[in-house]
């Protein structure tokens, strides 16, 4: 929830009292509220609720009586996953949608947030309750709610958050494989440095390439290092996957397309752990130093401050990735480039990929990786907004 005055649950007595007060304020002659009336929904405006699975917040709701222990489902169907539970007997509801028929004799379902969340922590218990669990008589009319908005085509998402100090983690579909896009630049950088060897100076040109590749996601720099020698290219992926133990990572089928390397959120987290905990300290400091100074504008003109940079407080370090969006249109090109202060079998080659990864909290204590793939035609803004929301949800579930 985003608005402090909006209470998730009210007791039935509190709702009755609110209705009495409203009657008194309007000059009604009603001096008492029958118990049954406490179960009738009361519509409110001027409130604010997080949209949950919907991209926009809600500014209206209805307070309705409901059965204690009602299950909240991911979609308007009991065949979908249970994502929460309503423990109390009065709840706010935000909209309604038709779905699977239920024991209430209709197919109306109401959207709310469970008092307790189950399953995916990033969802935070948002979902649908069958009308049979509300004390309404006419559905959806008694609820005084509007129909739910359309849900944009859902992206495929895999994520993992790891606390390096405690070992605690959050994850969902963390082994799902995606095309890496620019996340492969982490492996390109550490492989280059380890082949060079500790204590040896980095040639000036390559130092610039590493800086631009890691801070601004420069593709030309990555391509130059990817094709540097016969044992570069796909061999980088094979070599580093073996060394780090990346079980979901494999080279691209087309040796020239480094962005089509397959990887997963779990393997991205392993890569950060390797850089932070096992790599030579000088290499660790160089790579993480650049990631801590990621620029808002990527070299291709896109604004890369989606996900972690927009959702989390500092300090953080990030390496972002995207693929399938084409060149940034002139009216969308990023113009503020100041540094921040704060085999591929089985992967989908279509659609648009957008990933956010990095560290947060003091001393890079926590690692977050969120990988996503949306249907072709999904805009940069829509993908970025979704990923930022996902990163924010994960931060709230695992703050510093």
mmCIF file of C-alpha atoms in Angstrom:
data_model
loop_
_atom_site.group_PDB
_atom_site.id
_atom_site.type_symbol
_atom_site.label_atom_id
_atom_site.label_comp_id
_atom_site.label_asym_id
_atom_site.label_seq_id
_atom_site.Cartn_x
_atom_site.Cartn_y
_atom_site.Cartn_z
ATOM 1 C CA UNK A 1 0.000 0.000 0.000
ATOM 2 C CA UNK A 2 1.149 3.491 -0.768
ATOM 3 C CA UNK A 3 -1.202 5.698 1.238
ATOM 4 C CA UNK A 4 -0.839 5.722 4.986
ATOM 5 C CA UNK A 5 -4.474 6.580 5.690
ATOM 6 C CA UNK A 6 -5.723 3.574 3.745
ATOM 7 C CA UNK A 7 -6.185 0.628 6.103
ATOM 8 C CA UNK A 8 -6.045 -2.817 4.550
ATOM 9 C CA UNK A 9 -8.610 -4.356 6.876
ATOM 10 C CA UNK A 10 -11.349 -2.977 9.157
ATOM 11 C CA UNK A 11 -13.242 -4.954 11.734
ATOM 12 C CA UNK A 12 -16.926 -5.406 11.050
ATOM 13 C CA UNK A 13 -17.694 -3.194 14.044
ATOM 14 C CA UNK A 14 -15.437 -0.452 12.704
ATOM 15 C CA UNK A 15 -17.213 -0.551 9.372
ATOM 16 C CA UNK A 16 -20.596 -0.296 11.059
ATOM 17 C CA UNK A 17 -19.358 2.664 13.082
ATOM 18 C CA UNK A 18 -18.118 4.315 9.896
ATOM 19 C CA UNK A 19 -21.526 3.926 8.296
ATOM 20 C CA UNK A 20 -23.232 5.391 11.375
ATOM 21 C CA UNK A 21 -20.870 8.354 11.284
ATOM 22 C CA UNK A 22 -21.530 8.877 7.601
ATOM 23 C CA UNK A 23 -25.264 8.844 8.230
ATOM 24 C CA UNK A 24 -24.931 11.406 11.017
ATOM 25 C CA UNK A 25 -22.813 13.662 8.830
ATOM 26 C CA UNK A 26 -25.390 13.659 6.045
ATOM 27 C CA UNK A 27 -28.237 14.392 8.425
ATOM 28 C CA UNK A 28 -29.857 10.990 8.107
ATOM 29 C CA UNK A 29 -32.470 10.152 10.724
ATOM 30 C CA UNK A 30 -31.031 6.649 11.022
ATOM 31 C CA UNK A 31 -29.814 6.232 14.603
ATOM 32 C CA UNK A 32 -28.717 2.618 14.407
ATOM 33 C CA UNK A 33 -27.223 0.351 11.823
ATOM 34 C CA UNK A 34 -28.604 -3.182 11.650
ATOM 35 C CA UNK A 35 -25.887 -5.826 11.910
ATOM 36 C CA UNK A 36 -26.593 -7.032 8.401
ATOM 37 C CA UNK A 37 -25.923 -3.566 7.024
ATOM 38 C CA UNK A 38 -22.314 -3.824 8.128
ATOM 39 C CA UNK A 39 -21.940 -6.426 5.416
ATOM 40 C CA UNK A 40 -22.978 -4.076 2.604
ATOM 41 C CA UNK A 41 -20.072 -2.612 0.667
ATOM 42 C CA UNK A 42 -19.169 1.025 1.218
ATOM 43 C CA UNK A 43 -17.451 2.724 -1.698
ATOM 44 C CA UNK A 44 -14.593 5.180 -1.082
ATOM 45 C CA UNK A 45 -12.774 7.644 -3.305
ATOM 46 C CA UNK A 46 -9.575 9.563 -2.704
ATOM 47 C CA UNK A 47 -7.681 6.550 -1.391
ATOM 48 C CA UNK A 48 -4.604 5.050 -2.977
ATOM 49 C CA UNK A 49 -3.607 1.425 -3.326
ATOM 50 C CA UNK A 50 -0.714 -0.215 -5.107
ATOM 51 C CA UNK A 51 -1.946 -1.826 -8.314
ATOM 52 C CA UNK A 52 -0.395 -5.180 -7.478
ATOM 53 C CA UNK A 53 -0.515 -7.155 -10.736
ATOM 54 C CA UNK A 54 -1.918 -4.094 -12.512
ATOM 55 C CA UNK A 55 0.553 -1.419 -13.645
ATOM 56 C CA UNK A 56 -1.397 1.577 -12.309
ATOM 57 C CA UNK A 57 -2.486 2.346 -8.712
ATOM 58 C CA UNK A 58 -6.130 2.390 -7.644
ATOM 59 C CA UNK A 59 -7.704 5.548 -6.187
ATOM 60 C CA UNK A 60 -11.087 4.014 -5.273
ATOM 61 C CA UNK A 61 -12.082 0.920 -3.304
ATOM 62 C CA UNK A 62 -15.056 -0.687 -1.556
ATOM 63 C CA UNK A 63 -15.113 -2.014 1.983
ATOM 64 C CA UNK A 64 -17.053 -5.279 2.068
ATOM 65 C CA UNK A 65 -17.734 -8.017 4.567
ATOM 66 C CA UNK A 66 -16.124 -11.337 3.683
ATOM 67 C CA UNK A 67 -15.701 -14.846 5.030
ATOM 68 C CA UNK A 68 -12.694 -15.262 7.291
ATOM 69 C CA UNK A 69 -10.054 -17.535 5.811
ATOM 70 C CA UNK A 70 -11.079 -16.835 2.206
ATOM 71 C CA UNK A 71 -8.430 -17.861 -0.288
ATOM 72 C CA UNK A 72 -6.964 -15.328 -2.720
ATOM 73 C CA UNK A 73 -6.105 -16.743 -6.158
ATOM 74 C CA UNK A 74 -3.645 -15.595 -8.816
ATOM 75 C CA UNK A 75 -6.442 -15.346 -11.410
ATOM 76 C CA UNK A 76 -10.271 -15.599 -11.310
ATOM 77 C CA UNK A 77 -10.180 -19.380 -11.090
ATOM 78 C CA UNK A 78 -9.678 -21.932 -8.336
ATOM 79 C CA UNK A 79 -7.448 -23.783 -10.758
ATOM 80 C CA UNK A 80 -4.843 -21.007 -10.398
ATOM 81 C CA UNK A 81 -2.310 -20.769 -7.590
ATOM 82 C CA UNK A 82 -3.379 -19.582 -4.144
ATOM 83 C CA UNK A 83 -1.431 -16.390 -3.461
ATOM 84 C CA UNK A 84 -2.945 -15.174 -0.194
ATOM 85 C CA UNK A 85 -5.529 -15.488 2.575
ATOM 86 C CA UNK A 86 -8.082 -13.034 4.008
ATOM 87 C CA UNK A 87 -7.864 -13.586 7.765
ATOM 88 C CA UNK A 88 -10.309 -10.873 8.832
ATOM 89 C CA UNK A 89 -13.961 -10.359 8.010
ATOM 90 C CA UNK A 90 -13.922 -6.922 6.377
ATOM 91 C CA UNK A 91 -11.589 -6.109 3.502
ATOM 92 C CA UNK A 92 -11.078 -3.573 0.787
ATOM 93 C CA UNK A 93 -11.643 -4.646 -2.798
ATOM 94 C CA UNK A 94 -10.491 -2.757 -5.877
ATOM 95 C CA UNK A 95 -12.292 -4.107 -8.952
ATOM 96 C CA UNK A 96 -14.036 -7.171 -10.289
ATOM 97 C CA UNK A 97 -13.578 -9.586 -13.162
ATOM 98 C CA UNK A 98 -15.515 -12.497 -14.602
ATOM 99 C CA UNK A 99 -13.870 -15.892 -14.468
ATOM 100 C CA UNK A 100 -14.611 -19.435 -13.346
ATOM 101 C CA UNK A 101 -18.119 -20.138 -12.049
ATOM 102 C CA UNK A 102 -18.196 -20.817 -8.300
ATOM 103 C CA UNK A 103 -20.588 -21.907 -5.535
ATOM 104 C CA UNK A 104 -22.059 -18.396 -5.357
ATOM 105 C CA UNK A 105 -23.953 -19.115 -8.550
ATOM 106 C CA UNK A 106 -22.107 -16.625 -10.761
ATOM 107 C CA UNK A 107 -18.663 -16.018 -12.277
ATOM 108 C CA UNK A 108 -17.743 -12.724 -10.552
ATOM 109 C CA UNK A 109 -14.410 -12.446 -8.729
ATOM 110 C CA UNK A 110 -13.126 -9.478 -6.715
ATOM 111 C CA UNK A 111 -9.556 -8.218 -6.687
ATOM 112 C CA UNK A 112 -7.846 -7.507 -3.345
ATOM 113 C CA UNK A 113 -4.712 -8.193 -1.299
ATOM 114 C CA UNK A 114 -4.509 -11.017 1.202
ATOM 115 C CA UNK A 115 -3.709 -10.390 4.852
ATOM 116 C CA UNK A 116 -1.146 -13.147 4.406
ATOM 117 C CA UNK A 117 0.790 -13.698 1.198
ATOM 118 C CA UNK A 118 1.516 -17.214 -0.028
ATOM 119 C CA UNK A 119 3.903 -18.407 -2.719
ATOM 120 C CA UNK A 120 5.696 -15.781 -4.784
ATOM 121 C CA UNK A 121 6.787 -13.066 -2.276
ATOM 122 C CA UNK A 122 7.027 -10.402 -4.990
ATOM 123 C CA UNK A 123 3.281 -10.707 -5.627
ATOM 124 C CA UNK A 124 2.545 -9.719 -2.009
ATOM 125 C CA UNK A 125 -0.773 -11.530 -1.852
ATOM 126 C CA UNK A 126 -2.593 -9.594 -4.588
ATOM 127 C CA UNK A 127 -5.230 -11.637 -6.378
ATOM 128 C CA UNK A 128 -8.887 -12.595 -6.786
ATOM 129 C CA UNK A 129 -11.569 -13.845 -4.375
ATOM 130 C CA UNK A 130 -14.807 -15.472 -5.596
ATOM 131 C CA UNK A 131 -17.955 -13.422 -4.953
ATOM 132 C CA UNK A 132 -19.269 -16.320 -2.864
ATOM 133 C CA UNK A 133 -16.817 -15.283 -0.142
ATOM 134 C CA UNK A 134 -18.231 -11.741 0.098
ATOM 135 C CA UNK A 135 -21.467 -10.800 1.875
ATOM 136 C CA UNK A 136 -22.970 -9.363 -1.288
ATOM 137 C CA UNK A 137 -26.312 -10.306 -2.810
ATOM 138 C CA UNK A 138 -26.080 -8.908 -6.327
ATOM 139 C CA UNK A 139 -22.707 -9.253 -8.042
ATOM 140 C CA UNK A 140 -21.013 -7.144 -9.105
ATOM 141 C CA UNK A 141 -23.605 -4.425 -8.403
ATOM 142 C CA UNK A 142 -23.429 -4.529 -4.593
ATOM 143 C CA UNK A 143 -19.673 -3.952 -4.685
ATOM 144 C CA UNK A 144 -20.027 -0.530 -6.348
ATOM 145 C CA UNK A 145 -16.744 -1.295 -8.136
ATOM 146 C CA UNK A 146 -15.648 -0.883 -11.739
ATOM 147 C CA UNK A 147 -14.405 -3.854 -13.783
ATOM 148 C CA UNK A 148 -10.699 -4.575 -13.482
ATOM 149 C CA UNK A 149 -8.495 -3.058 -16.178
ATOM 150 C CA UNK A 150 -6.871 -5.280 -18.737
ATOM 151 C CA UNK A 151 -3.665 -6.886 -17.602
ATOM 152 C CA UNK A 152 -0.882 -6.317 -20.152
ATOM 153 C CA UNK A 153 0.551 -9.478 -21.680
ATOM 154 C CA UNK A 154 2.612 -10.920 -18.885
ATOM 155 C CA UNK A 155 6.344 -11.272 -19.401
ATOM 156 C CA UNK A 156 8.210 -14.422 -18.486
ATOM 157 C CA UNK A 157 10.250 -13.584 -15.387
ATOM 158 C CA UNK A 158 12.911 -15.354 -13.371
ATOM 159 C CA UNK A 159 14.519 -13.764 -10.338
ATOM 160 C CA UNK A 160 16.786 -14.374 -7.379
ATOM 161 C CA UNK A 161 17.895 -12.252 -4.425
ATOM 162 C CA UNK A 162 20.740 -13.445 -2.195
ATOM 163 C CA UNK A 163 21.979 -12.086 1.121
ATOM 164 C CA UNK A 164 25.690 -12.909 1.045
ATOM 165 C CA UNK A 165 25.998 -12.507 4.817
ATOM 166 C CA UNK A 166 23.104 -14.636 6.047
ATOM 167 C CA UNK A 167 22.694 -16.895 3.038
ATOM 168 C CA UNK A 168 18.962 -16.135 2.902
ATOM 169 C CA UNK A 169 17.455 -15.949 -0.573
ATOM 170 C CA UNK A 170 14.266 -15.255 -2.503
ATOM 171 C CA UNK A 171 13.735 -16.849 -5.866
ATOM 172 C CA UNK A 172 11.172 -17.780 -8.467
ATOM 173 C CA UNK A 173 11.887 -19.544 -11.776
ATOM 174 C CA UNK A 174 15.529 -18.752 -11.036
ATOM 175 C CA UNK A 175 16.758 -21.496 -13.373
ATOM 176 C CA UNK A 176 14.607 -20.408 -16.291
ATOM 177 C CA UNK A 177 16.930 -19.677 -19.210
ATOM 178 C CA UNK A 178 16.835 -16.373 -21.071
ATOM 179 C CA UNK A 179 19.048 -14.852 -23.711
ATOM 180 C CA UNK A 180 21.585 -12.904 -21.712
ATOM 181 C CA UNK A 181 21.683 -9.672 -23.734
ATOM 182 C CA UNK A 182 24.330 -7.456 -22.110
ATOM 183 C CA UNK A 183 24.576 -9.482 -18.893
ATOM 184 C CA UNK A 184 27.180 -11.544 -20.763
ATOM 185 C CA UNK A 185 29.479 -8.524 -20.450
ATOM 186 C CA UNK A 186 30.175 -9.554 -16.853
ATOM 187 C CA UNK A 187 31.724 -12.796 -18.101
ATOM 188 C CA UNK A 188 33.542 -11.036 -20.945
ATOM 189 C CA UNK A 189 35.138 -8.633 -18.451
ATOM 190 C CA UNK A 190 36.231 -11.148 -15.830
ATOM 191 C CA UNK A 191 37.512 -13.585 -18.473
ATOM 192 C CA UNK A 192 39.596 -10.830 -20.075
ATOM 193 C CA UNK A 193 41.106 -9.816 -16.732
ATOM 194 C CA UNK A 194 41.923 -13.355 -15.652
ATOM 195 C CA UNK A 195 43.564 -14.146 -18.982
ATOM 196 C CA UNK A 196 45.646 -10.981 -18.590
ATOM 197 C CA UNK A 197 46.664 -12.032 -15.104
ATOM 198 C CA UNK A 198 46.978 -10.242 -11.753
ATOM 199 C CA UNK A 199 49.462 -7.402 -11.495
ATOM 200 C CA UNK A 200 49.765 -6.780 -15.237
ATOM 201 C CA UNK A 201 48.817 -3.351 -16.579
ATOM 202 C CA UNK A 202 45.708 -3.147 -18.738
ATOM 203 C CA UNK A 203 46.430 -1.540 -22.133
ATOM 204 C CA UNK A 204 44.850 1.899 -22.333
ATOM 205 C CA UNK A 205 42.495 0.967 -25.168
ATOM 206 C CA UNK A 206 41.192 -2.098 -23.360
ATOM 207 C CA UNK A 207 40.825 -0.170 -20.103
ATOM 208 C CA UNK A 208 38.516 2.204 -21.974
ATOM 209 C CA UNK A 209 36.607 -0.685 -23.494
ATOM 210 C CA UNK A 210 36.054 -2.285 -20.088
ATOM 211 C CA UNK A 211 34.905 1.034 -18.645
ATOM 212 C CA UNK A 212 32.456 1.757 -21.465
ATOM 213 C CA UNK A 213 31.188 -1.818 -21.612
ATOM 214 C CA UNK A 214 30.492 -2.044 -17.885
ATOM 215 C CA UNK A 215 29.304 1.501 -17.168
ATOM 216 C CA UNK A 216 27.419 2.329 -20.363
ATOM 217 C CA UNK A 217 26.806 -1.152 -21.808
ATOM 218 C CA UNK A 218 28.777 -0.321 -24.954
ATOM 219 C CA UNK A 219 28.221 -3.052 -27.560
ATOM 220 C CA UNK A 220 31.209 -2.159 -29.754
ATOM 221 C CA UNK A 221 33.528 -2.559 -26.769
ATOM 222 C CA UNK A 222 31.994 -5.946 -25.954
ATOM 223 C CA UNK A 223 32.326 -7.114 -29.560
ATOM 224 C CA UNK A 224 35.978 -6.074 -29.673
ATOM 225 C CA UNK A 225 36.787 -8.142 -26.573
ATOM 226 C CA UNK A 226 34.541 -11.019 -27.677
ATOM 227 C CA UNK A 227 36.462 -11.452 -30.938
ATOM 228 C CA UNK A 228 39.934 -10.643 -29.565
ATOM 229 C CA UNK A 229 41.463 -14.067 -30.109
ATOM 230 C CA UNK A 230 40.740 -17.630 -31.190
ATOM 231 C CA UNK A 231 40.054 -18.649 -27.606
ATOM 232 C CA UNK A 232 37.584 -15.805 -27.110
ATOM 233 C CA UNK A 233 33.998 -15.723 -28.395
ATOM 234 C CA UNK A 234 31.901 -18.715 -27.294
ATOM 235 C CA UNK A 235 34.968 -20.130 -25.534
ATOM 236 C CA UNK A 236 34.593 -17.319 -22.990
ATOM 237 C CA UNK A 237 31.195 -18.662 -22.002
ATOM 238 C CA UNK A 238 32.338 -22.283 -21.838
ATOM 239 C CA UNK A 239 35.443 -21.389 -19.850
ATOM 240 C CA UNK A 240 33.702 -19.163 -17.302
ATOM 241 C CA UNK A 241 30.659 -21.416 -16.936
ATOM 242 C CA UNK A 242 32.956 -24.296 -16.011
ATOM 243 C CA UNK A 243 35.069 -22.192 -13.657
ATOM 244 C CA UNK A 244 32.156 -20.582 -11.801
ATOM 245 C CA UNK A 245 29.799 -23.562 -11.988
ATOM 246 C CA UNK A 246 27.088 -21.946 -14.108
ATOM 247 C CA UNK A 247 24.666 -24.768 -14.793
ATOM 248 C CA UNK A 248 22.176 -22.804 -16.920
ATOM 249 C CA UNK A 249 24.657 -20.865 -19.071
ATOM 250 C CA UNK A 250 25.757 -21.935 -22.554
ATOM 251 C CA UNK A 251 27.293 -20.253 -25.627
ATOM 252 C CA UNK A 252 25.180 -18.785 -28.439
ATOM 253 C CA UNK A 253 24.469 -20.950 -31.476
ATOM 254 C CA UNK A 254 25.746 -18.112 -33.672
ATOM 255 C CA UNK A 255 29.302 -17.442 -32.488
ATOM 256 C CA UNK A 256 29.073 -13.784 -33.433
ATOM 257 C CA UNK A 257 25.994 -13.010 -31.333
ATOM 258 C CA UNK A 258 27.263 -12.788 -27.765
ATOM 259 C CA UNK A 259 23.883 -11.434 -26.569
ATOM 260 C CA UNK A 260 22.257 -14.762 -27.394
ATOM 261 C CA UNK A 261 24.207 -16.597 -24.725
ATOM 262 C CA UNK A 262 21.756 -18.510 -22.529
ATOM 263 C CA UNK A 263 21.720 -17.774 -18.807
ATOM 264 C CA UNK A 264 19.451 -17.611 -15.757
ATOM 265 C CA UNK A 265 18.904 -15.448 -12.697
ATOM 266 C CA UNK A 266 20.591 -18.092 -10.543
ATOM 267 C CA UNK A 267 23.705 -18.054 -12.747
ATOM 268 C CA UNK A 268 23.848 -14.260 -12.770
ATOM 269 C CA UNK A 269 23.825 -14.297 -8.960
ATOM 270 C CA UNK A 270 26.611 -16.918 -9.013
ATOM 271 C CA UNK A 271 28.624 -14.671 -11.311
ATOM 272 C CA UNK A 272 28.385 -11.742 -8.899
ATOM 273 C CA UNK A 273 29.373 -14.015 -6.007
ATOM 274 C CA UNK A 274 32.404 -15.148 -7.942
ATOM 275 C CA UNK A 275 33.448 -11.575 -8.724
ATOM 276 C CA UNK A 276 32.934 -10.455 -5.114
ATOM 277 C CA UNK A 277 34.252 -13.481 -3.246
ATOM 278 C CA UNK A 278 36.666 -15.430 -5.448
ATOM 279 C CA UNK A 279 38.129 -13.191 -8.125
ATOM 280 C CA UNK A 280 41.440 -11.426 -7.576
ATOM 281 C CA UNK A 281 40.728 -8.355 -5.369
ATOM 282 C CA UNK A 282 42.081 -5.999 -8.046
ATOM 283 C CA UNK A 283 39.726 -7.497 -10.632
ATOM 284 C CA UNK A 284 36.820 -7.364 -8.176
ATOM 285 C CA UNK A 285 37.473 -3.697 -7.444
ATOM 286 C CA UNK A 286 37.767 -2.804 -11.128
ATOM 287 C CA UNK A 287 34.556 -4.540 -12.207
ATOM 288 C CA UNK A 288 32.467 -3.481 -9.211
ATOM 289 C CA UNK A 289 33.913 0.032 -9.348
ATOM 290 C CA UNK A 290 32.605 0.460 -12.879
ATOM 291 C CA UNK A 291 29.213 -1.031 -11.992
ATOM 292 C CA UNK A 292 28.897 1.387 -9.086
ATOM 293 C CA UNK A 293 29.358 4.186 -11.605
ATOM 294 C CA UNK A 294 26.877 2.990 -14.210
ATOM 295 C CA UNK A 295 25.718 5.852 -16.412
ATOM 296 C CA UNK A 296 22.062 6.621 -16.887
ATOM 297 C CA UNK A 297 22.441 6.735 -20.663
ATOM 298 C CA UNK A 298 23.660 3.610 -22.398
ATOM 299 C CA UNK A 299 25.901 3.918 -25.434
ATOM 300 C CA UNK A 300 22.990 3.049 -27.747
ATOM 301 C CA UNK A 301 20.865 5.919 -26.426
ATOM 302 C CA UNK A 302 18.472 4.021 -24.177
ATOM 303 C CA UNK A 303 17.925 5.089 -20.574
ATOM 304 C CA UNK A 304 19.222 2.128 -18.589
ATOM 305 C CA UNK A 305 18.028 3.265 -15.166
ATOM 306 C CA UNK A 306 15.123 0.816 -15.040
ATOM 307 C CA UNK A 307 14.823 -1.882 -12.401
ATOM 308 C CA UNK A 308 17.344 -1.592 -9.570
ATOM 309 C CA UNK A 309 18.491 2.021 -10.199
ATOM 310 C CA UNK A 310 14.933 3.372 -10.170
ATOM 311 C CA UNK A 311 13.478 1.139 -7.458
ATOM 312 C CA UNK A 312 16.191 0.822 -4.803
ATOM 313 C CA UNK A 313 17.935 3.334 -2.565
ATOM 314 C CA UNK A 314 21.705 3.502 -2.825
ATOM 315 C CA UNK A 315 24.317 2.304 -2.624
ATOM 316 C CA UNK A 316 23.932 -0.059 -5.545
ATOM 317 C CA UNK A 317 25.906 -1.344 -8.519
ATOM 318 C CA UNK A 318 24.220 -2.520 -11.710
ATOM 319 C CA UNK A 319 24.668 -4.315 -14.979
ATOM 320 C CA UNK A 320 21.592 -4.117 -17.158
ATOM 321 C CA UNK A 321 20.614 -5.985 -20.305
ATOM 322 C CA UNK A 322 18.096 -5.598 -23.123
ATOM 323 C CA UNK A 323 17.494 -7.010 -26.570
ATOM 324 C CA UNK A 324 14.910 -6.698 -29.325
ATOM 325 C CA UNK A 325 13.983 -3.030 -28.904
ATOM 326 C CA UNK A 326 15.980 -1.724 -31.853
ATOM 327 C CA UNK A 327 17.638 1.693 -31.818
ATOM 328 C CA UNK A 328 16.328 4.314 -29.428
ATOM 329 C CA UNK A 329 14.062 6.715 -31.398
ATOM 330 C CA UNK A 330 15.288 10.330 -31.471
ATOM 331 C CA UNK A 331 12.495 11.467 -29.141
ATOM 332 C CA UNK A 332 13.380 8.758 -26.618
ATOM 333 C CA UNK A 333 17.146 9.025 -26.645
ATOM 334 C CA UNK A 334 18.679 9.498 -23.214
ATOM 335 C CA UNK A 335 20.581 12.767 -22.878
ATOM 336 C CA UNK A 336 21.884 12.762 -19.291
ATOM 337 C CA UNK A 337 24.962 10.585 -19.134
ATOM 338 C CA UNK A 338 26.317 11.516 -15.706
ATOM 339 C CA UNK A 339 27.455 8.546 -13.588
ATOM 340 C CA UNK A 340 25.130 7.275 -10.904
ATOM 341 C CA UNK A 341 25.731 8.108 -7.311
ATOM 342 C CA UNK A 342 24.098 5.330 -6.034
ATOM 343 C CA UNK A 343 24.016 -24.130 -26.992
ATOM 344 C CA UNK A 344 21.139 -21.994 -26.478
ATOM 345 C CA UNK A 345 18.506 -24.714 -26.996
ATOM 346 C CA UNK A 346 15.435 -23.981 -24.920
ATOM 347 C CA UNK A 347 15.690 -20.178 -24.806
ATOM 348 C CA UNK A 348 13.214 -17.905 -26.559
ATOM 349 C CA UNK A 349 14.889 -15.865 -29.292
ATOM 350 C CA UNK A 350 11.778 -13.824 -30.093
ATOM 351 C CA UNK A 351 10.144 -11.126 -28.026
ATOM 352 C CA UNK A 352 11.990 -8.406 -26.166
ATOM 353 C CA UNK A 353 14.345 -9.151 -23.290
ATOM 354 C CA UNK A 354 15.038 -6.771 -20.420
ATOM 355 C CA UNK A 355 17.104 -7.633 -17.350
ATOM 356 C CA UNK A 356 18.287 -5.821 -14.238
ATOM 357 C CA UNK A 357 21.081 -7.175 -12.063
ATOM 358 C CA UNK A 358 23.468 -5.927 -9.446
ATOM 359 C CA UNK A 359 24.201 -5.461 -5.776
ATOM 360 C CA UNK A 360 22.724 -3.318 -3.044
ATOM 361 C CA UNK A 361 23.230 -2.507 0.648
ATOM 362 C CA UNK A 362 26.611 -1.614 2.169
ATOM 363 C CA UNK A 363 29.601 -3.707 1.030
ATOM 364 C CA UNK A 364 27.541 -5.204 -1.828
ATOM 365 C CA UNK A 365 25.874 -7.420 0.741
ATOM 366 C CA UNK A 366 22.866 -8.382 -1.369
ATOM 367 C CA UNK A 367 22.703 -9.509 -4.979
ATOM 368 C CA UNK A 368 19.592 -9.185 -7.146
ATOM 369 C CA UNK A 369 18.959 -10.519 -10.645
ATOM 370 C CA UNK A 370 15.619 -10.171 -12.449
ATOM 371 C CA UNK A 371 15.431 -11.486 -16.016
ATOM 372 C CA UNK A 372 12.372 -10.994 -18.211
ATOM 373 C CA UNK A 373 11.069 -11.659 -21.700
ATOM 374 C CA UNK A 374 7.981 -9.848 -23.038
ATOM 375 C CA UNK A 375 6.016 -10.338 -26.258
ATOM 376 C CA UNK A 376 7.387 -8.673 -29.363
ATOM 377 C CA UNK A 377 6.126 -5.119 -29.678
ATOM 378 C CA UNK A 378 6.195 -4.427 -25.946
ATOM 379 C CA UNK A 379 7.507 -0.894 -25.491
ATOM 380 C CA UNK A 380 10.671 0.088 -23.670
ATOM 381 C CA UNK A 381 8.586 2.083 -21.206
ATOM 382 C CA UNK A 382 6.245 -0.814 -20.420
ATOM 383 C CA UNK A 383 9.095 -3.295 -19.963
ATOM 384 C CA UNK A 384 11.056 -0.853 -17.838
ATOM 385 C CA UNK A 385 8.059 -0.020 -15.646
ATOM 386 C CA UNK A 386 7.358 -3.701 -15.025
ATOM 387 C CA UNK A 387 10.965 -4.484 -14.188
ATOM 388 C CA UNK A 388 11.225 -1.488 -11.863
ATOM 389 C CA UNK A 389 8.097 -2.603 -10.042
ATOM 390 C CA UNK A 390 9.437 -6.147 -9.739
ATOM 391 C CA UNK A 391 12.746 -4.895 -8.352
ATOM 392 C CA UNK A 392 10.922 -2.659 -5.886
ATOM 393 C CA UNK A 393 8.740 -5.532 -4.709
ATOM 394 C CA UNK A 394 11.795 -7.689 -4.154
ATOM 395 C CA UNK A 395 13.556 -4.908 -2.247
ATOM 396 C CA UNK A 396 10.553 -4.566 0.065
ATOM 397 C CA UNK A 397 10.688 -8.325 0.627
ATOM 398 C CA UNK A 398 14.462 -8.223 1.271
ATOM 399 C CA UNK A 399 15.552 -4.726 2.359
ATOM 400 C CA UNK A 400 18.938 -3.729 3.737
#
